[in-house]
Short mmCIF file of C-alpha atoms in Angstrom, two decimals:
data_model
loop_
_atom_site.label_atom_id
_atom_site.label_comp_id
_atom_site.label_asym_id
_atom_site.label_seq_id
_atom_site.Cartn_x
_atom_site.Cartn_y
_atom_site.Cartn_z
CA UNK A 1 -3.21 -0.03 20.18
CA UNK A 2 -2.75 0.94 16.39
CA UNK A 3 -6.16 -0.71 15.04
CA UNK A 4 -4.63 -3.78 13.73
CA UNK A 5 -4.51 -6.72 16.56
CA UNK A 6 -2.48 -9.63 15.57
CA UNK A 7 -2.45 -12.59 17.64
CA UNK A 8 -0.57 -14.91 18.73
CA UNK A 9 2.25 -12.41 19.93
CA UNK A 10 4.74 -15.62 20.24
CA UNK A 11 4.24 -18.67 18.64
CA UNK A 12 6.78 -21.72 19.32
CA UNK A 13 6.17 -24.65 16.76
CA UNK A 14 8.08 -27.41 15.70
CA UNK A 15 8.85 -28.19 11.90
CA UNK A 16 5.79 -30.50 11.18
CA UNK A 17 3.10 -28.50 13.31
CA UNK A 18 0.27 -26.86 11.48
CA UNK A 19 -0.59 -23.14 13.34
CA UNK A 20 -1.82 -20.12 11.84
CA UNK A 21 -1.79 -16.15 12.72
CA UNK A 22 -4.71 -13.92 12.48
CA UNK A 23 -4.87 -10.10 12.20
CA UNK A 24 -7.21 -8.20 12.50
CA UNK A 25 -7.83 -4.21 11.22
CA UNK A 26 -10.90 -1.82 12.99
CA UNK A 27 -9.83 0.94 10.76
CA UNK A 28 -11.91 0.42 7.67
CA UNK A 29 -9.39 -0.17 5.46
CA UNK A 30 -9.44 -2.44 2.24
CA UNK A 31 -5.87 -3.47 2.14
CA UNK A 32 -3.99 -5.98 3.82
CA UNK A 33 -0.38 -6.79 4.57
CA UNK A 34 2.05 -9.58 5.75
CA UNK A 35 5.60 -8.70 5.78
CA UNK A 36 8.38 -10.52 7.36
CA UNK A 37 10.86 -9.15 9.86
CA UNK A 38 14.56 -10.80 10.34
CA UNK A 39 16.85 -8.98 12.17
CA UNK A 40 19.32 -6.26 10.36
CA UNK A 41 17.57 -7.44 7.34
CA UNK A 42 15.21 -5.08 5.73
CA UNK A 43 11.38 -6.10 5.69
CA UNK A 44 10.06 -8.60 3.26
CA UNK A 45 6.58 -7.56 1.60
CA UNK A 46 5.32 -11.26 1.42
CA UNK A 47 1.70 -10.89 0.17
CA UNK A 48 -1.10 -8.65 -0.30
CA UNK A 49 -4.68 -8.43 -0.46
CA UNK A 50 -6.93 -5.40 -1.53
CA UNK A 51 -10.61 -6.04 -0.91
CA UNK A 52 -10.02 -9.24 -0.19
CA UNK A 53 -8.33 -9.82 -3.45
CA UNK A 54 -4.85 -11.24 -3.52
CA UNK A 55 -2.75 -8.88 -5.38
CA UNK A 56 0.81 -9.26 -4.35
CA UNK A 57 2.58 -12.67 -3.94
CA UNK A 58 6.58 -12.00 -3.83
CA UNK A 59 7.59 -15.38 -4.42
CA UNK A 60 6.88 -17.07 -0.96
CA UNK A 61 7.23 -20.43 -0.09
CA UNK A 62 4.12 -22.47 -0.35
CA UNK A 63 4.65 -23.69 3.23
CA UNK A 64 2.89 -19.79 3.80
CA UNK A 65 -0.95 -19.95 2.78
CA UNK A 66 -2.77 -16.78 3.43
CA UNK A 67 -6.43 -16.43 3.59
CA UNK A 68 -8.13 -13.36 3.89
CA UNK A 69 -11.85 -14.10 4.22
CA UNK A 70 -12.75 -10.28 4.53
CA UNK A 71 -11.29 -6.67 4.50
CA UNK A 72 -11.11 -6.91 7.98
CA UNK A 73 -9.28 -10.31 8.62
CA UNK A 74 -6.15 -11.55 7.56
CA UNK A 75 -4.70 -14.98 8.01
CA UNK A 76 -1.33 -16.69 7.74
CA UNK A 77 -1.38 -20.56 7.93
CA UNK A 78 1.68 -22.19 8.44
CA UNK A 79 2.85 -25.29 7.54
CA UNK A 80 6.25 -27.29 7.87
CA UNK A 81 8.02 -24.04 8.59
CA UNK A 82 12.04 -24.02 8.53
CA UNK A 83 14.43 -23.11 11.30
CA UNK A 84 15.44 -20.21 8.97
CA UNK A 85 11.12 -19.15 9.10
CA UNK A 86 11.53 -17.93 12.56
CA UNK A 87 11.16 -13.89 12.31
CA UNK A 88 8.48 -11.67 13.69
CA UNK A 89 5.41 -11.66 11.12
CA UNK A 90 3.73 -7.92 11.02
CA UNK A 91 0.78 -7.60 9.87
CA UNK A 92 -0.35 -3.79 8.20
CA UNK A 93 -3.13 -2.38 6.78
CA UNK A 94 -3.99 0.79 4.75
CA UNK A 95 -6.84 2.76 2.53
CA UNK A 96 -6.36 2.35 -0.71
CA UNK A 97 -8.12 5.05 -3.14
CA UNK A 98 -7.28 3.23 -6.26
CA UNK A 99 -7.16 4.98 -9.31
CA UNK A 100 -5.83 7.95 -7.35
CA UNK A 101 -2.85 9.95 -8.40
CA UNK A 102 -1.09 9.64 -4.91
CA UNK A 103 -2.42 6.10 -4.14
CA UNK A 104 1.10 5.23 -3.55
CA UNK A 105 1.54 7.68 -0.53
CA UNK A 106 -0.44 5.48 1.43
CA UNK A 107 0.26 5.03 5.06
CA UNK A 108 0.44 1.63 6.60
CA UNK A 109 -1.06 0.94 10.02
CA UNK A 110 1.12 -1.85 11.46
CA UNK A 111 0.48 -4.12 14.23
CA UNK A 112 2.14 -5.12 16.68
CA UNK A 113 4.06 -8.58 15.39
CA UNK A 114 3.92 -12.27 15.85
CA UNK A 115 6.86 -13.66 16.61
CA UNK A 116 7.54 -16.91 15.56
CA UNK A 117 10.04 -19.61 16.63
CA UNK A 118 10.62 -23.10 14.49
CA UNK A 119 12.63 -25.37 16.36
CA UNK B 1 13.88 -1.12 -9.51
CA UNK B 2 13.78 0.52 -6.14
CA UNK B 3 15.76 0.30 -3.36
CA UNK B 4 16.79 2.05 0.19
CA UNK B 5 20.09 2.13 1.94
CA UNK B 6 20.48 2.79 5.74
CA UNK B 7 24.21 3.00 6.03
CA UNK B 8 24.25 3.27 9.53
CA UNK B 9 23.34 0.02 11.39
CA UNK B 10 23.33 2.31 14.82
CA UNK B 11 23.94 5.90 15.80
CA UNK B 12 24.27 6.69 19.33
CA UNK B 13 23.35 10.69 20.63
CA UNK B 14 23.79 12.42 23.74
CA UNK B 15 20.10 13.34 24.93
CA UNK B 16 19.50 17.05 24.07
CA UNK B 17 22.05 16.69 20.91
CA UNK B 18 20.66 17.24 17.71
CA UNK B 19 20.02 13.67 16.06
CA UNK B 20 20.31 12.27 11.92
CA UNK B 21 19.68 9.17 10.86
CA UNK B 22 20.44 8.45 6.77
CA UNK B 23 18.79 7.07 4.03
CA UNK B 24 19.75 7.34 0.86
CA UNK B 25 17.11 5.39 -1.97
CA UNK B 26 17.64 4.43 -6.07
CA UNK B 27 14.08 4.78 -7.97
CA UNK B 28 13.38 4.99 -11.80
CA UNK B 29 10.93 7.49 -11.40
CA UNK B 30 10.34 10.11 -8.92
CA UNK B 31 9.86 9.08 -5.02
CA UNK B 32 7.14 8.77 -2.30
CA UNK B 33 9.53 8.87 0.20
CA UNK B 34 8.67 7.95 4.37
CA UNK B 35 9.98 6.97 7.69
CA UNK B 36 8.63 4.89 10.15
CA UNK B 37 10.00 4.00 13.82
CA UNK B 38 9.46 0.89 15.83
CA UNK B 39 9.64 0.74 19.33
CA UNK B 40 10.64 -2.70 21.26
CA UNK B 41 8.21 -5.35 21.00
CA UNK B 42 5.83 -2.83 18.89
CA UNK B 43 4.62 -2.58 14.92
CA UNK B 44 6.45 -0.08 12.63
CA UNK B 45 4.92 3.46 13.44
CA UNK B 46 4.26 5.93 10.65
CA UNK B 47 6.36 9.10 11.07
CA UNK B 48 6.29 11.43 7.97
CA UNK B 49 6.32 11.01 4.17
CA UNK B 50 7.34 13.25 1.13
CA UNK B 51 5.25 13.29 -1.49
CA UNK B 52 5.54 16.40 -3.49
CA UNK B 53 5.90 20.14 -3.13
CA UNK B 54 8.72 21.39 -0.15
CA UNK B 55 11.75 19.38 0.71
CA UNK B 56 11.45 19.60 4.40
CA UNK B 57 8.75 17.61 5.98
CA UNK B 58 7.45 17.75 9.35
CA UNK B 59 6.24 15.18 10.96
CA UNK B 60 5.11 13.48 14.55
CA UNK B 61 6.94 13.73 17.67
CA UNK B 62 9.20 16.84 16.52
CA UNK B 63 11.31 14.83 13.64
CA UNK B 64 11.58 16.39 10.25
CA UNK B 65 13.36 15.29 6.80
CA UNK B 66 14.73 16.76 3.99
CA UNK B 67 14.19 15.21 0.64
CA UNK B 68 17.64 15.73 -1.81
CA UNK B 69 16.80 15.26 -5.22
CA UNK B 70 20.47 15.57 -6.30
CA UNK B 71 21.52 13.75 -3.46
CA UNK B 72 19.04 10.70 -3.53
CA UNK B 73 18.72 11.54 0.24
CA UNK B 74 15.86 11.69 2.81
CA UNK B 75 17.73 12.18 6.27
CA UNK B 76 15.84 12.14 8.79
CA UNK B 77 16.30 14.90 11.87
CA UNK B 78 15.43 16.43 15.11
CA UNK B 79 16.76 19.40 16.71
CA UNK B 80 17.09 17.61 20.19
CA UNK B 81 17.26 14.31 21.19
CA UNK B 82 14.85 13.12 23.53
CA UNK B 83 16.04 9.10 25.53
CA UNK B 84 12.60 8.17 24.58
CA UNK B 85 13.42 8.50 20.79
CA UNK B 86 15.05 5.60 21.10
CA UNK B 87 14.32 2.81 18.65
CA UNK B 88 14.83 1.40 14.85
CA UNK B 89 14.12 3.60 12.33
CA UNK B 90 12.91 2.38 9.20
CA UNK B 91 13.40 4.54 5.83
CA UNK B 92 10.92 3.06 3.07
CA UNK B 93 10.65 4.67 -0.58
CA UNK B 94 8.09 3.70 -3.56
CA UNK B 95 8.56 4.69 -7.49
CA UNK B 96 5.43 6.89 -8.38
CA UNK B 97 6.03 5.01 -11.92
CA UNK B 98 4.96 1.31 -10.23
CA UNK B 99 1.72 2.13 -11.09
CA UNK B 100 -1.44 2.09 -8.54
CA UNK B 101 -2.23 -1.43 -8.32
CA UNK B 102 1.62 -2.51 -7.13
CA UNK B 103 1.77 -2.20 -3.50
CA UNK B 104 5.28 -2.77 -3.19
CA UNK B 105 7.04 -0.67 -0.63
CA UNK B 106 10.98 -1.21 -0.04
CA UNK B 107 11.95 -0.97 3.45
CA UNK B 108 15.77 -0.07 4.38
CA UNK B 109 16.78 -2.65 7.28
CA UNK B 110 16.60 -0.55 10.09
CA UNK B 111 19.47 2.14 12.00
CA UNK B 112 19.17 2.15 15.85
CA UNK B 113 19.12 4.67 17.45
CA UNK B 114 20.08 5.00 20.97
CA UNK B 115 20.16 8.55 23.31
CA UNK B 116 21.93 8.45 25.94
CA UNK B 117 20.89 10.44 29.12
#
């Protein structure tokens, strides 16, 4: 175990279902990741929060809500995925010393994936 | 803009072989610089990161790389190849100019790596 816990670890939905995945972070750390895994493609950053502030949205499709109700929770509701949405869905987390000259150095702490399937 | 090339897609070693595994990046400014390694049905792993100061970095589980300014490389190494080393290497760079509030870390798509006993 890393410190972040994702759940599901496989999710199967159909293209009108409503489901969402959770992560969760025991590290203390005030940033939160979703990034999207396809395979032999690189990793997509898809949003980010920083004490529990949104502050990274790279032009994701609506049909991908997150919520992240504290710094230790992270949420991705999904709803009327596409076939082509099926990936494995990482969550990550790191400290963020903002304001710090080598706040970019930060390590992520990733879980362990949700993989998702939308038949 | 920033961006990370894996050229290799796999690279197979004989166990006890020395092992690299490329990655070559394209920032403005200067890099932070890392690797990570996932294992099957895992999260990415953090394995070492350049920041500043010497080229070669050390890092977990005996792997090192060597940062190449003039080269826009960060291969990653070990001396010898272990079959338990085997998984999908990520190389991931960030421009120090983005700034402290941009969070946006560009991943290479992966290079397998498989040792062979």
């Amino acid at each position: 175990e890393t410190g972040v816990t994702q759940t599901p670890r496989h999710l199967v939905m159909g293209m009108t279902n409503k489901k969402s995945l959770k992560c969760e972070q025991h590290l203390g750390h005030n940033a939160m990741y979703w990034y999207k895994q396809s395979a032999k493609k690189p990793l997509e950053l898809m949003f980010v929060y920083n004490f529990k502030e949104q502050t990274e949205n790279n032009s994701v499709p609506s049909r991908f809500s997150p919520e992240c109700p504290n710094s230790s929770h992270l949420f991705l509701h999904l709803h009327t995925l596409q076939p082509e949405d099926s990936a494995l869905y990482l969550c990550a987390s790191s400290q963020d010393p903002s304001g710090q000259v080598f706040s970019g150095a930060n390590v992520l702490t990733f879980g362990a994936g949700s993989r998702l399937t939308v038949l | 803009a920033q961006s990370v090339a894996q050229p290799e897609d796999q690279v197979n070693v004989a166990e006890g072989n020395p092992l690299t595994v490329k990655c070559t990046y394209s920032v403005s400014g200067n890099p932070y610089l890392f690797w990570y390694v996932q294992y099957p049905n895992r999260g990415l792993q953090f394995l070492l990161k350049y920041i500043t100061g010497d080229n070669l970095v050390k890092g977990s589980y005996g792997f090192e790389a060597e940062f190449n300014k003039s080269q826009t490389s960060f291969h990653l190494k070990k001396p010898s190849a272990l079959v338990s080393d085997s998984a999908l290497y990520f190389c991931a760079v960030r421009d120090m100019r983005s700034g402290a509030g941009s969070y946006q870390l560009t991943f290479g798509k992966g290079t397998k790596l498989s040792v062979i006993p």
